[in-house]
CSV table of C-alpha atoms in Angstrom, one decimal:
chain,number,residue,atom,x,y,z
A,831,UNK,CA,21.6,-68.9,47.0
A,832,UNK,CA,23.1,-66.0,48.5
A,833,UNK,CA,20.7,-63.2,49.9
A,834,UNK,CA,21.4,-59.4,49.8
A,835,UNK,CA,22.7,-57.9,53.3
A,836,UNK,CA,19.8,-56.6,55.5
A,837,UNK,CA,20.1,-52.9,57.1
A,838,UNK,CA,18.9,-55.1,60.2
A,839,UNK,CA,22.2,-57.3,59.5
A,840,UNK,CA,24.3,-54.4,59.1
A,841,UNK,CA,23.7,-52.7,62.6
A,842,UNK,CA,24.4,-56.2,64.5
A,843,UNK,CA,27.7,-56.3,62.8
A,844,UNK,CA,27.9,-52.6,64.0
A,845,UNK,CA,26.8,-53.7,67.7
A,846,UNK,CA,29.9,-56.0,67.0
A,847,UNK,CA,32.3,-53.4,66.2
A,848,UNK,CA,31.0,-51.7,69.3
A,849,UNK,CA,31.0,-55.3,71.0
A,850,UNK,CA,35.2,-55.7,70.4
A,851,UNK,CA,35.6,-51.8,71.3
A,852,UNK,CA,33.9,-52.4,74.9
A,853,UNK,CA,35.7,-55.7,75.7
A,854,UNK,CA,38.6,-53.8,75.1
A,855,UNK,CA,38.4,-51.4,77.4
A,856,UNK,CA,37.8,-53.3,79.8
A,857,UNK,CA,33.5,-52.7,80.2
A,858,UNK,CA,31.9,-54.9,82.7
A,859,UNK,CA,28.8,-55.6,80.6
A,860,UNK,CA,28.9,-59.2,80.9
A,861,UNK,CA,26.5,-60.2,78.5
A,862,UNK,CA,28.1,-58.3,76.1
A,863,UNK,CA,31.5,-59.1,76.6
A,864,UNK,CA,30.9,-62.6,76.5
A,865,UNK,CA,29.0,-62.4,73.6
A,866,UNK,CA,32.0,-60.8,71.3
A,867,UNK,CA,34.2,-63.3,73.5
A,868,UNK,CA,32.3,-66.0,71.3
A,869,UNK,CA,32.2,-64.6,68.0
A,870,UNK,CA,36.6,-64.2,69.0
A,871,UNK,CA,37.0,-67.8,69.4
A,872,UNK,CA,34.4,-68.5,66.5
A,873,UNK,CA,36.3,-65.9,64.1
A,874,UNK,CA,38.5,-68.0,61.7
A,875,UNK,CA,41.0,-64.9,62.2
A,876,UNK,CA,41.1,-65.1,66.2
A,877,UNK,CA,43.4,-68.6,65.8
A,878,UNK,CA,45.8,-66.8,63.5
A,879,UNK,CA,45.6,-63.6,66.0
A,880,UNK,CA,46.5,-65.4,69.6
A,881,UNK,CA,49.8,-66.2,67.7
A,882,UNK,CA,50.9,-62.5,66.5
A,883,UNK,CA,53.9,-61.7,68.6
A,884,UNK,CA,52.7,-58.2,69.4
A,885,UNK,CA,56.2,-57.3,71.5
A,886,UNK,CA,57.0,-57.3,75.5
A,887,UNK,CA,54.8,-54.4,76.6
A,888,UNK,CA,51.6,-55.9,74.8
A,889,UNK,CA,50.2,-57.4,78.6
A,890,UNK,CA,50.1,-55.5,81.4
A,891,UNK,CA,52.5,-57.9,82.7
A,892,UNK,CA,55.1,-56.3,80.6
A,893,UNK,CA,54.7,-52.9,82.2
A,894,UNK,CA,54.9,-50.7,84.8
A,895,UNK,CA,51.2,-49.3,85.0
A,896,UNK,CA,53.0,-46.8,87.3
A,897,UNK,CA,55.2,-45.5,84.4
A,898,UNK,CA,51.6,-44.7,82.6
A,899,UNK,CA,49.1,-43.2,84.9
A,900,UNK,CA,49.0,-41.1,88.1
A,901,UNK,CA,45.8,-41.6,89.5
A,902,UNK,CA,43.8,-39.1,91.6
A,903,UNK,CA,40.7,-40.1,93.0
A,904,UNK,CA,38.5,-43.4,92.3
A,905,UNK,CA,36.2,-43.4,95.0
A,906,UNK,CA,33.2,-41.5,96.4
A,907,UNK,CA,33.0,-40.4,92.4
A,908,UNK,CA,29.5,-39.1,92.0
A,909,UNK,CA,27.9,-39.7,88.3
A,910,UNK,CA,23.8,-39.1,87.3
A,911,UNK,CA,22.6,-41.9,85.3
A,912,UNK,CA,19.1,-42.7,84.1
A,913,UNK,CA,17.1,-44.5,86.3
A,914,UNK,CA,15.8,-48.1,85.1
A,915,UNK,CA,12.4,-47.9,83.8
A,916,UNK,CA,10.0,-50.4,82.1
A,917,UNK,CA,7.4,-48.4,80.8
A,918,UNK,CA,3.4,-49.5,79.7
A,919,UNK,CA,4.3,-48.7,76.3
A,920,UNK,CA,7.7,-51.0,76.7
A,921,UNK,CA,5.8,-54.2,78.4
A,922,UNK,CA,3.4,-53.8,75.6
A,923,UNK,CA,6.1,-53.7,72.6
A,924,UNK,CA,8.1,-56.9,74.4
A,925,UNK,CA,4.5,-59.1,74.5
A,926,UNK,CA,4.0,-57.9,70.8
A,927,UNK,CA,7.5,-59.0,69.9
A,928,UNK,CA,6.7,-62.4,71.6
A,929,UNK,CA,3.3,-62.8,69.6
A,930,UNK,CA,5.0,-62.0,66.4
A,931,UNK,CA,7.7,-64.6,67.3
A,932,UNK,CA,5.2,-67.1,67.9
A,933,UNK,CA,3.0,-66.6,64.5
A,934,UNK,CA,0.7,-69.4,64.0
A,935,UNK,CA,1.4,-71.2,60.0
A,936,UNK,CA,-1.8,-72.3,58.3
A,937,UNK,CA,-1.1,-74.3,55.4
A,938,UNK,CA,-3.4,-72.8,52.3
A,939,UNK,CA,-4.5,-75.1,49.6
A,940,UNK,CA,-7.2,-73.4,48.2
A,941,UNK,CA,-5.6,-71.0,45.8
A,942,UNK,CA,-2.3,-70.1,44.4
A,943,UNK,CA,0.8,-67.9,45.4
A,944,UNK,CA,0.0,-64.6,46.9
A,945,UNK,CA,2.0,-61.3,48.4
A,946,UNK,CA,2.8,-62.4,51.5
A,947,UNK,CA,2.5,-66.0,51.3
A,948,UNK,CA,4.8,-68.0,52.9
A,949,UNK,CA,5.9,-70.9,50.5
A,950,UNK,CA,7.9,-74.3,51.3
A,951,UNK,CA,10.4,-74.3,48.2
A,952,UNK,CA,13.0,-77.0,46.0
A,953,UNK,CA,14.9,-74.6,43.7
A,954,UNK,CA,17.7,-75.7,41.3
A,955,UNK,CA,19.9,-72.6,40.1
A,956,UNK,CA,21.7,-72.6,36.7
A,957,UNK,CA,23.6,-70.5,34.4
A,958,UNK,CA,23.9,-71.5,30.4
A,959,UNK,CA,22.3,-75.0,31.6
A,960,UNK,CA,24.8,-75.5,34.4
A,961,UNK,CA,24.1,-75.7,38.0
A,962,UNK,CA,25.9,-73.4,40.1
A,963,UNK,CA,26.9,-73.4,43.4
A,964,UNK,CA,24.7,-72.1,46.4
A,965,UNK,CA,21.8,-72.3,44.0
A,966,UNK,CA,20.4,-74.9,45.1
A,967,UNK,CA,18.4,-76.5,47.8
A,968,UNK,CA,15.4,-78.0,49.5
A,969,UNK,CA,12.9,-77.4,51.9
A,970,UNK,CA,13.1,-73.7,51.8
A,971,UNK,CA,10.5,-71.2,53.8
A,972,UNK,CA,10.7,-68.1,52.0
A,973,UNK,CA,8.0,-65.4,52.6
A,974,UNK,CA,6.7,-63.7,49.0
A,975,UNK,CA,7.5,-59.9,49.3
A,976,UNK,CA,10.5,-60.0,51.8
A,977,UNK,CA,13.5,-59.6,49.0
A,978,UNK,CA,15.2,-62.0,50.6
A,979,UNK,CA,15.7,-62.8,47.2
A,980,UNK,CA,17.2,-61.3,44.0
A,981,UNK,CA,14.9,-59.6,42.0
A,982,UNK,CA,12.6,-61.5,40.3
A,983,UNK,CA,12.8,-64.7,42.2
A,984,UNK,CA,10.1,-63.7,44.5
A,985,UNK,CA,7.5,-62.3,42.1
A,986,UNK,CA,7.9,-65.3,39.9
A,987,UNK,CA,6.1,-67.8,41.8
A,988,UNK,CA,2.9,-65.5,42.6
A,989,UNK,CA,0.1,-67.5,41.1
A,990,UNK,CA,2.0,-70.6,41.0
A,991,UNK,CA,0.0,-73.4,42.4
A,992,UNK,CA,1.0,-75.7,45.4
A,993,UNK,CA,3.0,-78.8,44.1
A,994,UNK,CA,3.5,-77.1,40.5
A,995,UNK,CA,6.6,-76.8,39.2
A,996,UNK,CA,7.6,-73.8,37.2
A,997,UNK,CA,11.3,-71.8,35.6
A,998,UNK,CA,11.8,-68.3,36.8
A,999,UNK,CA,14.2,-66.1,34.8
A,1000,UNK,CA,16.2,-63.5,37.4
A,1001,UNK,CA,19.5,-61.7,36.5
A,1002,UNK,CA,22.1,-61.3,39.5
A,1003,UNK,CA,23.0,-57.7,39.6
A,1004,UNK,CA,26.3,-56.5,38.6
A,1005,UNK,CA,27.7,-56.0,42.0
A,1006,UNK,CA,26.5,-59.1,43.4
A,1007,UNK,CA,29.2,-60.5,46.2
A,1008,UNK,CA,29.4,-63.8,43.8
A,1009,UNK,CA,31.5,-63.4,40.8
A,1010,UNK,CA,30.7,-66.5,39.4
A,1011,UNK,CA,27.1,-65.7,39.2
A,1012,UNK,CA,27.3,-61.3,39.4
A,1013,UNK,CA,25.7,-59.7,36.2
A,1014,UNK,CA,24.9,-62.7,34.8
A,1015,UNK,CA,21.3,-64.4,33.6
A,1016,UNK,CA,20.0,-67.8,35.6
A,1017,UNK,CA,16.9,-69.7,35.1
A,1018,UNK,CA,15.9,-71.3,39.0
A,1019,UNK,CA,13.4,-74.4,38.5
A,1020,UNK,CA,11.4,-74.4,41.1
A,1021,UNK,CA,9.1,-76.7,42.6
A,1022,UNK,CA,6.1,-75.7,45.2
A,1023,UNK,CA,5.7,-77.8,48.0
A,1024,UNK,CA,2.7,-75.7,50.1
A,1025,UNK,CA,1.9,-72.6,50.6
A,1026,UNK,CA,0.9,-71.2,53.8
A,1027,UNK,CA,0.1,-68.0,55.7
A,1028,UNK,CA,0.6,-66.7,59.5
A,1029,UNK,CA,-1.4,-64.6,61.7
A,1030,UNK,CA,-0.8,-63.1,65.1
A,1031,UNK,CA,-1.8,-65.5,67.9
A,1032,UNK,CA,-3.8,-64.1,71.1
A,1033,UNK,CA,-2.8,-63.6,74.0
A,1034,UNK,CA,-4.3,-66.0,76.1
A,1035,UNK,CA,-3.7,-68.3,79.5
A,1036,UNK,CA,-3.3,-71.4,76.4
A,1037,UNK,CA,-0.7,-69.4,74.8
A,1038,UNK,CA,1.3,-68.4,78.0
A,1039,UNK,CA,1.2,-71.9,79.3
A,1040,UNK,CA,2.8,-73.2,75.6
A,1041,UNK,CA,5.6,-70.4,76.2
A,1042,UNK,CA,7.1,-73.0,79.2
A,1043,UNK,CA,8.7,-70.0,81.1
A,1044,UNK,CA,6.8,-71.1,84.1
A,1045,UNK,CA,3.8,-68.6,84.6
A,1046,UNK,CA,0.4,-70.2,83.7
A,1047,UNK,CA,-2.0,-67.1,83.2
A,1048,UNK,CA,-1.8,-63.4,80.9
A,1049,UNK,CA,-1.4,-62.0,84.5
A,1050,UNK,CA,1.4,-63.6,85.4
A,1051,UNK,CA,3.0,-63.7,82.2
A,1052,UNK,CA,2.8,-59.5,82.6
A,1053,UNK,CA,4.4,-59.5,85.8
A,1054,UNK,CA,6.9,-62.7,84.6
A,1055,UNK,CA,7.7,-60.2,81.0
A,1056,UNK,CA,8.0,-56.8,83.4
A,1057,UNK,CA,11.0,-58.6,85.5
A,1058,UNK,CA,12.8,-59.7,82.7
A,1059,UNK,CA,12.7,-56.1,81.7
A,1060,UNK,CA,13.3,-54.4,84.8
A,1061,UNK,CA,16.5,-57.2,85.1
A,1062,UNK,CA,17.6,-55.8,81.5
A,1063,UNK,CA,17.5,-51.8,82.2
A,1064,UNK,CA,18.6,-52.2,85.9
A,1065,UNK,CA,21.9,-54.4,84.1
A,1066,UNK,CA,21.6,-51.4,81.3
A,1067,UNK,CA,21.8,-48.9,84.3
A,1068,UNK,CA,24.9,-50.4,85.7
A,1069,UNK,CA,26.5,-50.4,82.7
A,1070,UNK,CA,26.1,-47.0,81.8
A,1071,UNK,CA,26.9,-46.0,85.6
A,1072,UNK,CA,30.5,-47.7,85.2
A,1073,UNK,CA,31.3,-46.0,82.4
A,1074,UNK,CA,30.2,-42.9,83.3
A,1075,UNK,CA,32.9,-43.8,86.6
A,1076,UNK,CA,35.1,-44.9,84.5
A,1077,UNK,CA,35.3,-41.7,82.3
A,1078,UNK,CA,35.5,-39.3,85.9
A,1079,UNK,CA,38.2,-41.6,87.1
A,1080,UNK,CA,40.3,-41.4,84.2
A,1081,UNK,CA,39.8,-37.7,84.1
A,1082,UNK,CA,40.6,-37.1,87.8
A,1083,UNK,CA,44.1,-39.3,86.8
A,1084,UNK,CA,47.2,-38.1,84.5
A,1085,UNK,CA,47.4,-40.3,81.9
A,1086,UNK,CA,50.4,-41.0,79.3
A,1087,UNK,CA,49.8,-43.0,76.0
A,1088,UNK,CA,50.4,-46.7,76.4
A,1089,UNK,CA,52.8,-48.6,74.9
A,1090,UNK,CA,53.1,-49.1,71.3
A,1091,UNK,CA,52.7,-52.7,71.7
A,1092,UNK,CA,49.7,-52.8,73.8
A,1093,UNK,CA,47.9,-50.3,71.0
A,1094,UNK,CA,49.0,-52.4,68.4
A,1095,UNK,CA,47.5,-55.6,70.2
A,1096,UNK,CA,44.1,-53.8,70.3
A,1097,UNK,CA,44.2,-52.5,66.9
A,1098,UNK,CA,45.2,-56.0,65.9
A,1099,UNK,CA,42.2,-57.4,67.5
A,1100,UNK,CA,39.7,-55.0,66.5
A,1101,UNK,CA,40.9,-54.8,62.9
A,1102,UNK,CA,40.4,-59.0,63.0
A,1103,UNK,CA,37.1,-59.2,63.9
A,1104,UNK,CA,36.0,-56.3,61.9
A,1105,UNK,CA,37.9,-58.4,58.9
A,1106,UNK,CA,35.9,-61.3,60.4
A,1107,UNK,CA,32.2,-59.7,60.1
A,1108,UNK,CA,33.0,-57.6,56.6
A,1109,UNK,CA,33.8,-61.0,54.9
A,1110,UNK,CA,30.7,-62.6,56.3
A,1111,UNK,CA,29.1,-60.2,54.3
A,1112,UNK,CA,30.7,-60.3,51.2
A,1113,UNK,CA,32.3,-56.8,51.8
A,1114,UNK,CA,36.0,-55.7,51.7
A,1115,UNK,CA,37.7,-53.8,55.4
A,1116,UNK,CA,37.6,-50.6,54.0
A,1117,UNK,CA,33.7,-50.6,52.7
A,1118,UNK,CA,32.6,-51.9,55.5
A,1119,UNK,CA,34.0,-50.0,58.1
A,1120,UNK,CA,32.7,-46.9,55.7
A,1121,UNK,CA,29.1,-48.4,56.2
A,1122,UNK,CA,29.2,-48.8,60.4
A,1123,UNK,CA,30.5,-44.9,60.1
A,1124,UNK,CA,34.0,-45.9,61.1
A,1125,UNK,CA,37.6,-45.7,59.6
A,1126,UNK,CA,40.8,-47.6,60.8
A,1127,UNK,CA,42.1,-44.2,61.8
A,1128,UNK,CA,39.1,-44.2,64.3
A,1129,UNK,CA,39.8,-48.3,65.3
A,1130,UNK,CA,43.9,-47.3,66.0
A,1131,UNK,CA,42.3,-44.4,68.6
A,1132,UNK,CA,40.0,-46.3,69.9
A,1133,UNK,CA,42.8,-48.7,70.8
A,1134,UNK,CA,44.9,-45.9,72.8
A,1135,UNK,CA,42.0,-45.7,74.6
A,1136,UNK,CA,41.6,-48.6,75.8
A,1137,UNK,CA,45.1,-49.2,76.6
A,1138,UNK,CA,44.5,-46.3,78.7
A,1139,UNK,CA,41.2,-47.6,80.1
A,1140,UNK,CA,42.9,-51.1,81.4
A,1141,UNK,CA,46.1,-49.4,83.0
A,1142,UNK,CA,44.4,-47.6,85.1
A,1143,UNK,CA,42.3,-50.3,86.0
A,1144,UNK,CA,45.1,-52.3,87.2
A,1145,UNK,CA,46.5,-49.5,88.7
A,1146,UNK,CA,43.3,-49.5,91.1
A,1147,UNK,CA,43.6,-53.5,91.2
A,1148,UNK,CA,47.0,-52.9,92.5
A,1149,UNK,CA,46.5,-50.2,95.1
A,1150,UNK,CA,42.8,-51.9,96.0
A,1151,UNK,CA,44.8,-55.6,96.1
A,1152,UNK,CA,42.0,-56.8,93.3
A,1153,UNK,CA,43.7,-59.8,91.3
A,1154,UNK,CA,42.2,-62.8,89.5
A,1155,UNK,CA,44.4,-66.1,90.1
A,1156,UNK,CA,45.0,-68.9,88.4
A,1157,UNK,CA,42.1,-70.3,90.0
A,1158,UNK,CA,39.6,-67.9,89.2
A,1159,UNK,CA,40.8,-67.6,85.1
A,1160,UNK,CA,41.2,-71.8,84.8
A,1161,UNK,CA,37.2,-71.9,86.5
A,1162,UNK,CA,35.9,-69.4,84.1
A,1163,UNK,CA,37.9,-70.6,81.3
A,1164,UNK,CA,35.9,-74.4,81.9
A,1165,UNK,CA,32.6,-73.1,82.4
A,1166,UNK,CA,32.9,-71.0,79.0
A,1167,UNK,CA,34.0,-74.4,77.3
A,1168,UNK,CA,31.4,-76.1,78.7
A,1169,UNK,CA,28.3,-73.0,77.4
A,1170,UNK,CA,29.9,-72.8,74.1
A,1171,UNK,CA,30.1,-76.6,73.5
A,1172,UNK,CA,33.8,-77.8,73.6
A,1173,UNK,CA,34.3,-80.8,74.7
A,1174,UNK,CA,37.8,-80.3,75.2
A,1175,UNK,CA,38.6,-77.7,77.4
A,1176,UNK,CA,41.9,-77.2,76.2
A,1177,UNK,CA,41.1,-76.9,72.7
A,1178,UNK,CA,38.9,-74.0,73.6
A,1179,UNK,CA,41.7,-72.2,75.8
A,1180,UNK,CA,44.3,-72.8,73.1
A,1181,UNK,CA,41.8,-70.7,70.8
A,1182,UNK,CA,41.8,-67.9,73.3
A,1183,UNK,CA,44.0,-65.1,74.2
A,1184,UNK,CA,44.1,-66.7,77.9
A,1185,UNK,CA,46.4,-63.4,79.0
A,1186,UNK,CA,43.9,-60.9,77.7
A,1187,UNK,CA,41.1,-62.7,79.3
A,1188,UNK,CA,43.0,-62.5,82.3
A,1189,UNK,CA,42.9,-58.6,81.6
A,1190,UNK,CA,39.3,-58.9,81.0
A,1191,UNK,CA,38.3,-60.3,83.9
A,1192,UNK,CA,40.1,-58.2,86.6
A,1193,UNK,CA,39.0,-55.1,84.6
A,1194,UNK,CA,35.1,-57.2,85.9
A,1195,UNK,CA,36.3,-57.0,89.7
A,1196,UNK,CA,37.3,-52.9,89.3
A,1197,UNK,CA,34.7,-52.3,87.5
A,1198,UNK,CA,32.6,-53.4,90.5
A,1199,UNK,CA,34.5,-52.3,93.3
A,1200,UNK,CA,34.4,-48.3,91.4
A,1201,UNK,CA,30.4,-48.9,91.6
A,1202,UNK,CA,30.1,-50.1,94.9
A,1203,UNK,CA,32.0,-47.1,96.4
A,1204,UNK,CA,30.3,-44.4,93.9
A,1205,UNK,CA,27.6,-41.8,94.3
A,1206,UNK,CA,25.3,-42.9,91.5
A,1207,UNK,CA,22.1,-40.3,91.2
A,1208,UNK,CA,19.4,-41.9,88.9
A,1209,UNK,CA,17.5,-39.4,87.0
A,1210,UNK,CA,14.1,-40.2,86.6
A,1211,UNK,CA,13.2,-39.8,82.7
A,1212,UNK,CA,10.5,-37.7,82.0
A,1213,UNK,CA,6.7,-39.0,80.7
A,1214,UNK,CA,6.0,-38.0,77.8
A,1215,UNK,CA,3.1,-36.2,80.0
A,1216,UNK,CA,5.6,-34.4,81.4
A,1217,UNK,CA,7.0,-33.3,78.4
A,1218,UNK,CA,3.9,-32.3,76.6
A,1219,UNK,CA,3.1,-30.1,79.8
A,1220,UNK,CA,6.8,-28.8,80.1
A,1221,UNK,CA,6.2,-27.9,76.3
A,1222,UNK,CA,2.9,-26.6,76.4
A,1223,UNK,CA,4.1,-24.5,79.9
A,1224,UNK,CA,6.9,-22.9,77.8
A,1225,UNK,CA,4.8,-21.8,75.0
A,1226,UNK,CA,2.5,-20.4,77.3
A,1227,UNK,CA,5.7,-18.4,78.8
A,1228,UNK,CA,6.9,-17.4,75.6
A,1229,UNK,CA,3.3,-16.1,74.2
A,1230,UNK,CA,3.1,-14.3,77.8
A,1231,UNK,CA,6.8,-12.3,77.2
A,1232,UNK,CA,5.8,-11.9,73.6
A,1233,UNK,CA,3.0,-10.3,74.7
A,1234,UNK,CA,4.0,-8.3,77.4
A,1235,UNK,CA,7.1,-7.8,75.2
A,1236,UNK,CA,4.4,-5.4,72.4
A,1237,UNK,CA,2.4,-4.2,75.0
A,1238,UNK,CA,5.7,-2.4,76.3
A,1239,UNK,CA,6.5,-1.2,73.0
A,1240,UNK,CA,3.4,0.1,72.5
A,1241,UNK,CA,3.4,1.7,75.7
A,1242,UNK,CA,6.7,3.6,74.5
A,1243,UNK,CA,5.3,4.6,71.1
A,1244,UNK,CA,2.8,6.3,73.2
A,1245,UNK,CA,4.9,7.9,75.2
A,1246,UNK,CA,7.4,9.3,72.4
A,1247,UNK,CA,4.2,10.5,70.3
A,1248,UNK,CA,2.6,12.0,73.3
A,1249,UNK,CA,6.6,14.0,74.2
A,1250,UNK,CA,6.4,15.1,70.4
C-alpha cells in the first residue's frame, strides 16, 4: 500500500534540491556532495542525462575561463563565521535521539489493539472483490495513530485481538497518487499477528556497551557523543567559512555570464534530479518544485551561478597550478564504486558524468587552498544567558530614557507655565 508523503519526507527531498544546487557550484562539503553524487548515479534519469549532448562549451575544457572572469583578489580574504559549538542542551537532544532510536518492543498479549500500539500485520487489499496491486503484504510493523495509513485503516484494528482476523472498510481519497485505486472504496482483510508497545530505554553503562561504538560507560559515551558533534559543527563551520570565501572572491572578481551550454548542463542536471525526487513521490515537476518554494525560473539562475562559481574556480586552479589528474579522478572514481557497491567499476563510471566529477573535484582542492590562506574570525554565539541579560539590559535602558524622557517634559511644562 502506498502511504501519504510526510512533511518530514518533503524537506529531505528539499535538502536534495539544495544537495544538486551545492554540487554544482562547486561546495566542498563532502558529505554532502557525495551524498547527491549517489542519489545521481541511483536516479533512473542520471543514465539518460550523461548522454545529452549539451554543446562544446558545456566543460570547462571547452572554454577559456579567461574570456569569463577577471579575478581580483583570492587570498588573505577575511570572512566572520560562527564559531563551532556543542551546546549542554545539544549533547542532551543527540543522547535523546539515540534512546528513541533504540526503543525497547515488548510484545503485549494481554489485551487488544490500542492508540499507540505497535502491531505486526498480513493485509490483503481489494476493490469490487479484486486484489489490487501494492495492497498487499506480510509482516508489517505499523504503529496505531501514525497515519501512515489512509484513513480508516489505522482506527479499524483498535480493539482487534492478537491473531484475529478482521475486514476494514477505507476509501482512498480522490487525489490519491494511484489512479487505479484514487476515490475509490476497498475492503483490507487483515490478520493480527502481535501486538506490542516500546518505551524509552535508560541510559545506562548496559546500554552504551550494546551501542558497539567502543566506549563502555555513560561517561564515556558523553565525551564519545560530544566529539562526534564537535567533528559535525567544526565540518559545518568550514563549510559555511568557504562559502562565505567563495562569495567575497567572486565579488572582488568581474564576472561575465557563462556559456549557454555550461547553463544549460546545470539546469539539465538540476531539473533531472528534481524530476527524479517529485516522481518518487507521486507528484508532477511543477507541484513539487511549488512545495520546496522553488520554480524552474529560480533552477535556470541558480545554474548561471554556478557556472559562474566553477570558472572562477578554475581560474584560481590555473593561476595557483591546482589540477586533479587522471590519477587522482580514476582513484576516487574506484573507491566510490567500491562504498556504493559495484562490483564493476566500470559500470559505475559509465553511470557518471566522469568530466563533471572531474569539475567537482578540483573545485574540492580550491576550495581548500581559499581556506587555508583566509582570515576566518569565529563569532562566538551568544547564551541564551547572554541574551536574556542583553534583553533585560535594554529594557532597563529604554524604561531609563523613557523616564528621563517625561521628566524633561515635565520639567518644560514647568518652565512655560511658570514664563506665562
Amino acid at each position: 500500500m502506498k502511504k501519504f508523503i510526510t512533511g518530514a519526507a518533503l524537506s529531505l527531498a528539499g535538502a536534495a534540491l539544495l544537495g544538486a544546487l551545492v554540487t554544482g557550484c562547486g561546495n566542498a562539503d563532502t558529505d554532502t556532495a557525495e551524498s547527491t553524487q549517489e542519489s545521481v548515479v541511483e536516479s533512473e534519469n542520471a543514465a539518460e542525462a550523461e548522454t545529452e549532448d549539451f554543446g562544446p562549451e558545456a566543460y570547462l575544457s571547452g572554454i577559456n575561463v579567461a574570456d569569463y572572469v577577471t579575478l581580483g583578489e583570492y587570498t588573505g580574504v577575511e570572512v566572520s563565521v560562527d564559531a563551532p559549538v556543542v551546546t549542554d542542551e545539544y549533547l542532551d537532544s543527540y543522547i535523546d535521539y539515540v534512546l528513541q532510536s533504540n526503543m525497547v518492543k515488548t510484545e503485549v498479549t494481554d489485551r487488544p489493539v490500542e492508540e499507540g500500539d505497535i502491531v505486526n500485520i498480513d493485509y490483503e487489499g481489494k476493490i469490487d472483490g479484486v486484489a489490487f496491486d501494492g495492497g498487499t503484504a506480510q509482516g508489517y510493523d505499523l504503529t496505531i495513530g501514525s497515519g501512515a495509513f489512509i484513513d480508516g485503516f489505522e482506527d479499524g484494528l483498535i480493539g482487534a485481538q492478537s491473531g484475529e482476523t478482521l475486514d476494514v472498510n477505507v476509501t482512498f481519497p480522490e487525489d490519491y497518487p494511484g489512479e487505479e485505486v484514487a476515490g475509490k472504496d476497498a475492503v483490507f482483510t487483515v490478520t493480527v499477528n502481535s501486538i506490542s508497545v516500546e518505551s524509552l530505554p535508560e541510559l545506562t553503562d548496559e546500554f552504551v556497551q550494546g551501542l558497539d561504538v567502543g566506549v563502555n560507560t555513560v561517561e564515556e559515551y558523553r565525551q564519545y557523543a560530544y566529539d562526534l558533534l564537535m567533528e559535525e559543527e567544526q565540518n559545518t563551520h568550514d563549510s559555511n567559512a568557504e562559502v562565505a570565501i567563495l562569495e567575497a572572491v567572486m565579488a572582488n572578481s568581474e564576472l561575465q555570464d557563462p556559456p549557454e551550454d555550461m547553463t544549460n548542463r546545470y539546469y539539465s542536471r538540476m531539473i533531472d534530479n528534481m524530476t527524479y525526487y517529485a516522481s518518487m513521490y507521486g507528484y508532477d515537476l511543477e507541484t513539487f518544485l511549488s512545495i520546496q518554494g522553488t520554480s524552474e525560473d529560480a533552477i535556470r539562475e541558480s545554474s548561471v551561478q554556478a557556472g559562474q562559481e566553477i570558472i572562477t574556480m578554475q581560474a584560481i586552479a590555473e593561476a595557483e597550478g591546482l589540477s586533479v589528474t587522471d590519477e587522482e579522478l580514476d582513484a576516487e572514481i574506484e573507491s566510490n564504486a567500491g562504498s556504493l557497491g559495484y562490483d564493476d567499476v566500470e559500470e559505475y563510471r559509465a553511470s557518471l558524468d566522469v568530466e563533471g566529477y572531474r569539475e567537482y573535484m578540483m573545485s574540492e582542492k580550491v576550495l581548500d587552498f581559499l581556506l587555508e590562506n583566509a582570515v576566518v574570525t569565529d563569532v562566538e554565539p551568544e547564551t541564551e544567558a547572554a541574551e536574556a541579560e542583553t534583553t533585560e539590559t535594554a529594557e532597563t535602558e529604554s524604561a531609563a530614557e523613557t523616564q528621563t524622557a517625561e521628566a524633561e517634559t515635565e520639567t518644560q511644562a514647568t518652565e512655560t507655565g511658570s514664563e506665562s
